[in-house]
C-alpha atoms as one frame of an Amber mdcrd trajectory, in Angstrom:
protein
  18.021 -31.240  19.581  17.321 -34.666  21.216  17.371 -37.730  18.916  15.234
 -40.797  19.287  17.782 -43.903  20.625  18.421 -46.461  17.632  17.854 -49.663
  18.599  20.439 -52.066  20.814  20.507 -51.207  24.378  17.214 -49.945  26.426
  16.569 -50.443  29.910  19.320 -50.790  32.725  21.340 -47.849  32.741  20.616
 -44.631  34.714  16.880 -45.342  34.782  16.279 -43.592  37.476  17.195 -39.893
  36.446  14.719 -39.884  33.818  14.793 -40.187  29.989  18.422 -39.949  28.951
  18.283 -39.210  25.164  21.298 -39.746  22.638  22.522 -36.930  20.385  23.714
 -38.638  17.254  27.605 -37.084  18.011  27.492 -38.978  21.386  25.843 -42.178
  19.903  29.466 -44.987  19.474  28.325 -47.773  17.688  30.587 -50.511  16.638
  34.143 -50.799  14.200  32.257 -52.329  11.532  29.460 -50.637  11.243  31.714
 -47.186  10.687  33.680 -49.003   7.748  29.916 -50.010   6.538  28.657 -47.093
   7.240  32.255 -45.003   5.561  31.659 -47.382   2.163  27.981 -46.784   2.154
  28.548 -42.540   2.403  31.842 -42.751  -0.309  28.887 -44.807  -2.539  26.352
 -42.174  -2.203  28.904 -39.078  -2.704  29.788 -40.634  -5.906  26.182 -40.615
  -7.052  25.981 -37.235  -5.859  28.646 -36.039  -7.951  26.889 -38.676 -11.161
  23.642 -36.451 -10.615  24.018 -33.144  -9.884  24.497 -31.772 -13.725  22.013
 -34.154 -14.797  19.453 -34.053 -11.740  19.618 -32.087  -9.340  16.684 -33.141
  -7.766  18.000 -36.183  -7.327  21.244 -35.374  -6.106  20.345 -33.092  -3.732
  17.739 -35.835  -2.331  20.682 -38.284  -2.388  22.955 -35.981  -0.852  20.295
 -35.872   2.102  20.253 -39.892   2.843  24.125 -39.373   2.874  23.748 -36.619
   5.894  21.290 -38.498   7.375  23.343 -41.882   7.356  26.664 -39.836   8.954
  24.377 -39.776  12.010  24.147 -43.105  12.506  27.788 -43.932  13.111  29.387
 -40.074  13.698  30.051 -40.294  17.159  32.392 -43.264  17.059  34.200 -41.061
  14.608  34.285 -37.828  16.758  35.199 -39.936  19.524  37.944 -41.647  17.419
  39.388 -39.139  15.514  38.710 -35.554  15.878  39.961 -33.875  12.751  38.744
 -36.737  10.734  35.629 -36.629  12.089  35.482 -32.297  11.435  36.749 -33.264
   7.990  33.996 -35.582   6.987  31.384 -32.987   8.375  32.905 -30.593   5.940
  33.212 -32.679   2.901  29.089 -33.731   3.653  28.546 -29.953   4.219  30.218
 -29.391   0.788  28.087 -32.181  -0.917  24.840 -30.928   0.687  25.454 -27.437
  -0.250  26.905 -28.164  -3.826  23.938 -30.236  -4.669  21.058 -27.385  -3.331
  23.290 -24.912  -5.888  23.380 -27.584  -8.331  27.292 -26.831  -8.072  29.381
 -29.666  -9.507  32.882 -27.763  -8.897  31.438 -28.489  -4.945  29.993 -31.432
  -5.119  33.195 -32.867  -6.293  35.900 -31.104  -4.306  32.961 -33.045  -1.069
  32.669 -35.956  -2.826  36.844 -35.856  -2.941  36.800 -35.270   0.244  34.938
 -37.353   1.608  36.909 -40.279   0.013  40.437 -38.817   1.270  38.947 -38.838
   4.969  37.246 -42.236   4.453  40.586 -43.610   3.400  42.445 -41.470   6.269
  40.272 -43.075   9.126  39.830 -46.307   7.746  43.833 -46.496   7.468  43.899
 -45.617  11.104  41.519 -48.090  12.398  41.098 -50.934  10.113
């Protein structure tokens, strides 16, 4: 649906057309924010991996937080690398669904895939 605008840039662009909202997939942020965001995602994926077998509720919460964090920079990834964007989406889906089901295997697959696509993306966009 409609995402609330995030900070940085209000006023002036097209105000006469009415309120324009930006979905997470449309939001473009600086590359430095993507790099920092990816590092945070990797840490969160590791936490989900370490928690899923012993504290499934905590693993599910961290996985949900990772998904929310992804929304802050996914638009830039999608703009720069559509295939990698889809790989991130798939990895995060495995991480979240695995955490919800308490599936160590699915969480591990998601975390591994996330680390691989993160490395690929950062190699292409240092």
